Each structure stands twice: as C-alpha cells, then as structure tokens.
Amino acid sequence: MRLLQMALLLMLTTLPATSQSVADTQWVGGVVPHHLLVADEIERFWQEAYQRSAADIIILIGPDHDNLGRNVVSTRDDKVTYSDHSITTHLPYIAEFFRGATVVPMVMRSDGTKQQILQLAHSLRSQYQGHN
C-alpha cells in the first residue's frame, strides 16, 4: 500500500508555557514534496510554517524509497532514516527556520498497512499529547 508518496510533515507546537493542559496542545501538519525540483515550494512551506508556529518538535515522516528499513517504520535510531532524501531534503530548511527544534525523523516502507499507519498515529499522539 503506497500511502506515502510525499514526505508528510507533522509539526507539534504548544501554546505559551503558562498553559499546561493537554487541551492546549496544538498540532499543525502539512504534506510537502521532497524533490528539489520544487525547492521554491518547499522553502515557501517552511517559511509559512515558521510564520504560523513556534514549533519545538517537528515530526517528519517520509517514504522509505528502497524499503531498506528492518521494520515498517524506521526511526532516527536506524541509519536508513538519515540516508533517504525524503528526510534529508527537509533538514536544512528546518535548521534555518526552526533553530533548536527537535526533529523526529521517520521513514515508512511501502508495504505498511493501514492498521500500522493508524498505530503510528496513535503512538505519536500518545507520546506527544500535552507536550510543553
């Protein structure tokens, strides 16, 4: 199932530190291409994201183009994550616009099932819900 044809960016951002409740967590997301043929569009996305949000955690999910990951989802602990251009294309933009933000990169093989994608979404929501 080829559900991820483009890099999916999910940015997690929070309201000011004075607001501590889970309800104050704001998720912002976008679908962004990862080929430099459209570098102007990629840069425009990151500029607009920066203007709208002061994200301190950026969750970047892209396709594992060659299905090299040992698992359906590979994380920053797996070297395949940093070798796929679906992730590496975005890193300079994130470094420029979101200095100091934590990047949580992941790549997903094309044989991932809908259930596995839903489990990933649930896991991310649980892990970052109420993030300050």
GROMACS .gro file of C-alpha atoms in nm:
model
  132
    1MET     CA    1   0.000   0.000   0.000
    2ARG     CA    2   0.169   0.321  -0.114
    3LEU     CA    3   0.014   0.572   0.121
    4LEU     CA    4   0.316   0.796   0.150
    5GLN     CA    5   0.416   0.926  -0.191
    6MET     CA    6   0.538   1.255  -0.047
    7ALA     CA    7   0.704   1.338   0.281
    8LEU     CA    8   0.445   1.400   0.547
    9LEU     CA    9   0.536   1.666   0.794
   10LEU     CA   10   0.364   1.686   1.128
   11MET     CA   11   0.469   1.972   1.346
   12LEU     CA   12   0.390   1.966   1.714
   13THR     CA   13   0.368   2.303   1.875
   14THR     CA   14   0.237   2.431   2.204
   15LEU     CA   15   0.087   2.746   2.342
   16PRO     CA   16   0.293   2.955   2.587
   17ALA     CA   17   0.437   2.772   2.887
   18THR     CA   18   0.176   2.926   3.116
   19SER     CA   19  -0.082   2.694   2.959
   20GLN     CA   20  -0.017   2.341   3.082
   21SER     CA   21  -0.330   2.143   2.999
   22VAL     CA   22  -0.350   1.875   2.730
   23ALA     CA   23  -0.620   2.078   2.558
   24ASP     CA   24  -0.362   2.349   2.488
   25THR     CA   25  -0.154   2.125   2.260
   26GLN     CA   26  -0.181   2.237   1.901
   27TRP     CA   27  -0.088   2.004   1.616
   28VAL     CA   28  -0.007   2.156   1.279
   29GLY     CA   29   0.063   1.941   0.975
   30GLY     CA   30   0.130   1.956   0.607
   31VAL     CA   31   0.213   1.742   0.307
   32VAL     CA   32   0.535   1.860   0.146
   33PRO     CA   33   0.723   1.730  -0.158
   34HIS     CA   34   1.081   1.617  -0.106
   35HIS     CA   35   1.232   1.659  -0.451
   36LEU     CA   36   1.444   1.969  -0.503
   37LEU     CA   37   1.285   2.025  -0.841
   38VAL     CA   38   1.026   2.218  -0.638
   39ALA     CA   39   1.271   2.372  -0.390
   40ASP     CA   40   1.090   2.706  -0.404
   41GLU     CA   41   0.767   2.539  -0.291
   42ILE     CA   42   0.947   2.356  -0.012
   43GLU     CA   43   1.108   2.677   0.110
   44ARG     CA   44   0.776   2.863   0.092
   45PHE     CA   45   0.614   2.591   0.303
   46TRP     CA   46   0.881   2.617   0.572
   47GLN     CA   47   0.865   2.998   0.571
   48GLU     CA   48   0.488   2.993   0.616
   49ALA     CA   49   0.511   2.724   0.882
   50TYR     CA   50   0.761   2.938   1.070
   51GLN     CA   51   0.536   3.243   1.049
   52ARG     CA   52   0.240   3.045   1.184
   53SER     CA   53   0.407   2.840   1.453
   54ALA     CA   54   0.691   2.833   1.703
   55ALA     CA   55   0.727   2.455   1.685
   56ASP     CA   56   0.985   2.300   1.910
   57ILE     CA   57   0.930   1.942   1.790
   58ILE     CA   58   0.898   1.852   1.424
   59ILE     CA   59   0.791   1.500   1.333
   60LEU     CA   60   0.895   1.426   0.976
   61ILE     CA   61   0.762   1.113   0.810
   62GLY     CA   62   0.873   1.019   0.463
   63PRO     CA   63   0.868   0.713   0.238
   64ASP     CA   64   1.146   0.455   0.265
   65HIS     CA   65   1.202   0.464  -0.111
   66ASP     CA   66   1.402   0.142  -0.127
   67ASN     CA   67   1.226  -0.043   0.156
   68LEU     CA   68   1.561  -0.085   0.333
   69GLY     CA   69   1.430  -0.048   0.687
   70ARG     CA   70   1.419  -0.356   0.907
   71ASN     CA   71   1.074  -0.252   1.028
   72VAL     CA   72   0.780  -0.091   0.853
   73VAL     CA   73   0.871   0.234   1.029
   74SER     CA   74   1.235   0.326   1.081
   75THR     CA   75   1.327   0.597   1.329
   76ARG     CA   76   1.629   0.814   1.397
   77ASP     CA   77   1.796   0.509   1.553
   78ASP     CA   78   1.810   0.339   1.213
   79LYS     CA   79   2.066   0.472   0.964
   80VAL     CA   80   1.824   0.424   0.674
   81THR     CA   81   1.627   0.720   0.810
   82TYR     CA   82   1.908   0.968   0.752
   83SER     CA   83   2.004   0.823   0.416
   84ASP     CA   84   1.666   0.872   0.249
   85HIS     CA   85   1.620   1.202   0.065
   86SER     CA   86   1.261   1.228   0.186
   87ILE     CA   87   1.413   1.327   0.521
   88THR     CA   88   1.745   1.486   0.427
   89THR     CA   89   1.584   1.730   0.181
   90HIS     CA   90   1.396   1.900   0.465
   91LEU     CA   91   1.670   1.918   0.728
   92PRO     CA   92   1.838   2.238   0.600
   93TYR     CA   93   1.503   2.420   0.594
   94ILE     CA   94   1.420   2.304   0.945
   95ALA     CA   95   1.764   2.414   1.065
   96GLU     CA   96   1.714   2.756   0.908
   97PHE     CA   97   1.361   2.829   1.024
   98PHE     CA   98   1.327   2.624   1.343
   99ARG     CA   99   1.665   2.659   1.514
  100GLY     CA  100   1.680   2.446   1.824
  101ALA     CA  101   1.374   2.240   1.733
  102THR     CA  102   1.394   1.867   1.791
  103VAL     CA  103   1.347   1.672   1.469
  104VAL     CA  104   1.189   1.329   1.498
  105PRO     CA  105   1.256   1.168   1.157
  106MET     CA  106   1.087   0.850   1.040
  107VAL     CA  107   1.064   0.665   0.712
  108MET     CA  108   0.794   0.414   0.628
  109ARG     CA  109   0.826   0.123   0.389
  110SER     CA  110   0.568   0.094   0.111
  111ASP     CA  111   0.440  -0.236   0.249
  112GLY     CA  112   0.299  -0.066   0.559
  113THR     CA  113  -0.065  -0.146   0.619
  114LYS     CA  114  -0.340   0.099   0.706
  115GLN     CA  115  -0.350  -0.053   1.054
  116GLN     CA  116   0.023   0.006   1.104
  117ILE     CA  117  -0.015   0.368   0.994
  118LEU     CA  118  -0.303   0.416   1.238
  119GLN     CA  119  -0.093   0.258   1.516
  120LEU     CA  120   0.189   0.500   1.438
  121ALA     CA  121  -0.050   0.796   1.452
  122HIS     CA  122  -0.191   0.675   1.786
  123SER     CA  123   0.158   0.622   1.926
  124LEU     CA  124   0.271   0.971   1.823
  125ARG     CA  125  -0.040   1.130   1.967
  126SER     CA  126   0.005   0.944   2.296
  127GLN     CA  127   0.376   1.027   2.317
  128TYR     CA  128   0.341   1.397   2.243
  129GLN     CA  129  -0.004   1.479   2.382
  130GLY     CA  130   0.034   1.756   2.636
  131HIS     CA  131   0.392   1.831   2.529
  132ASN     CA  132   0.521   2.156   2.678
   0.00000   0.00000   0.00000
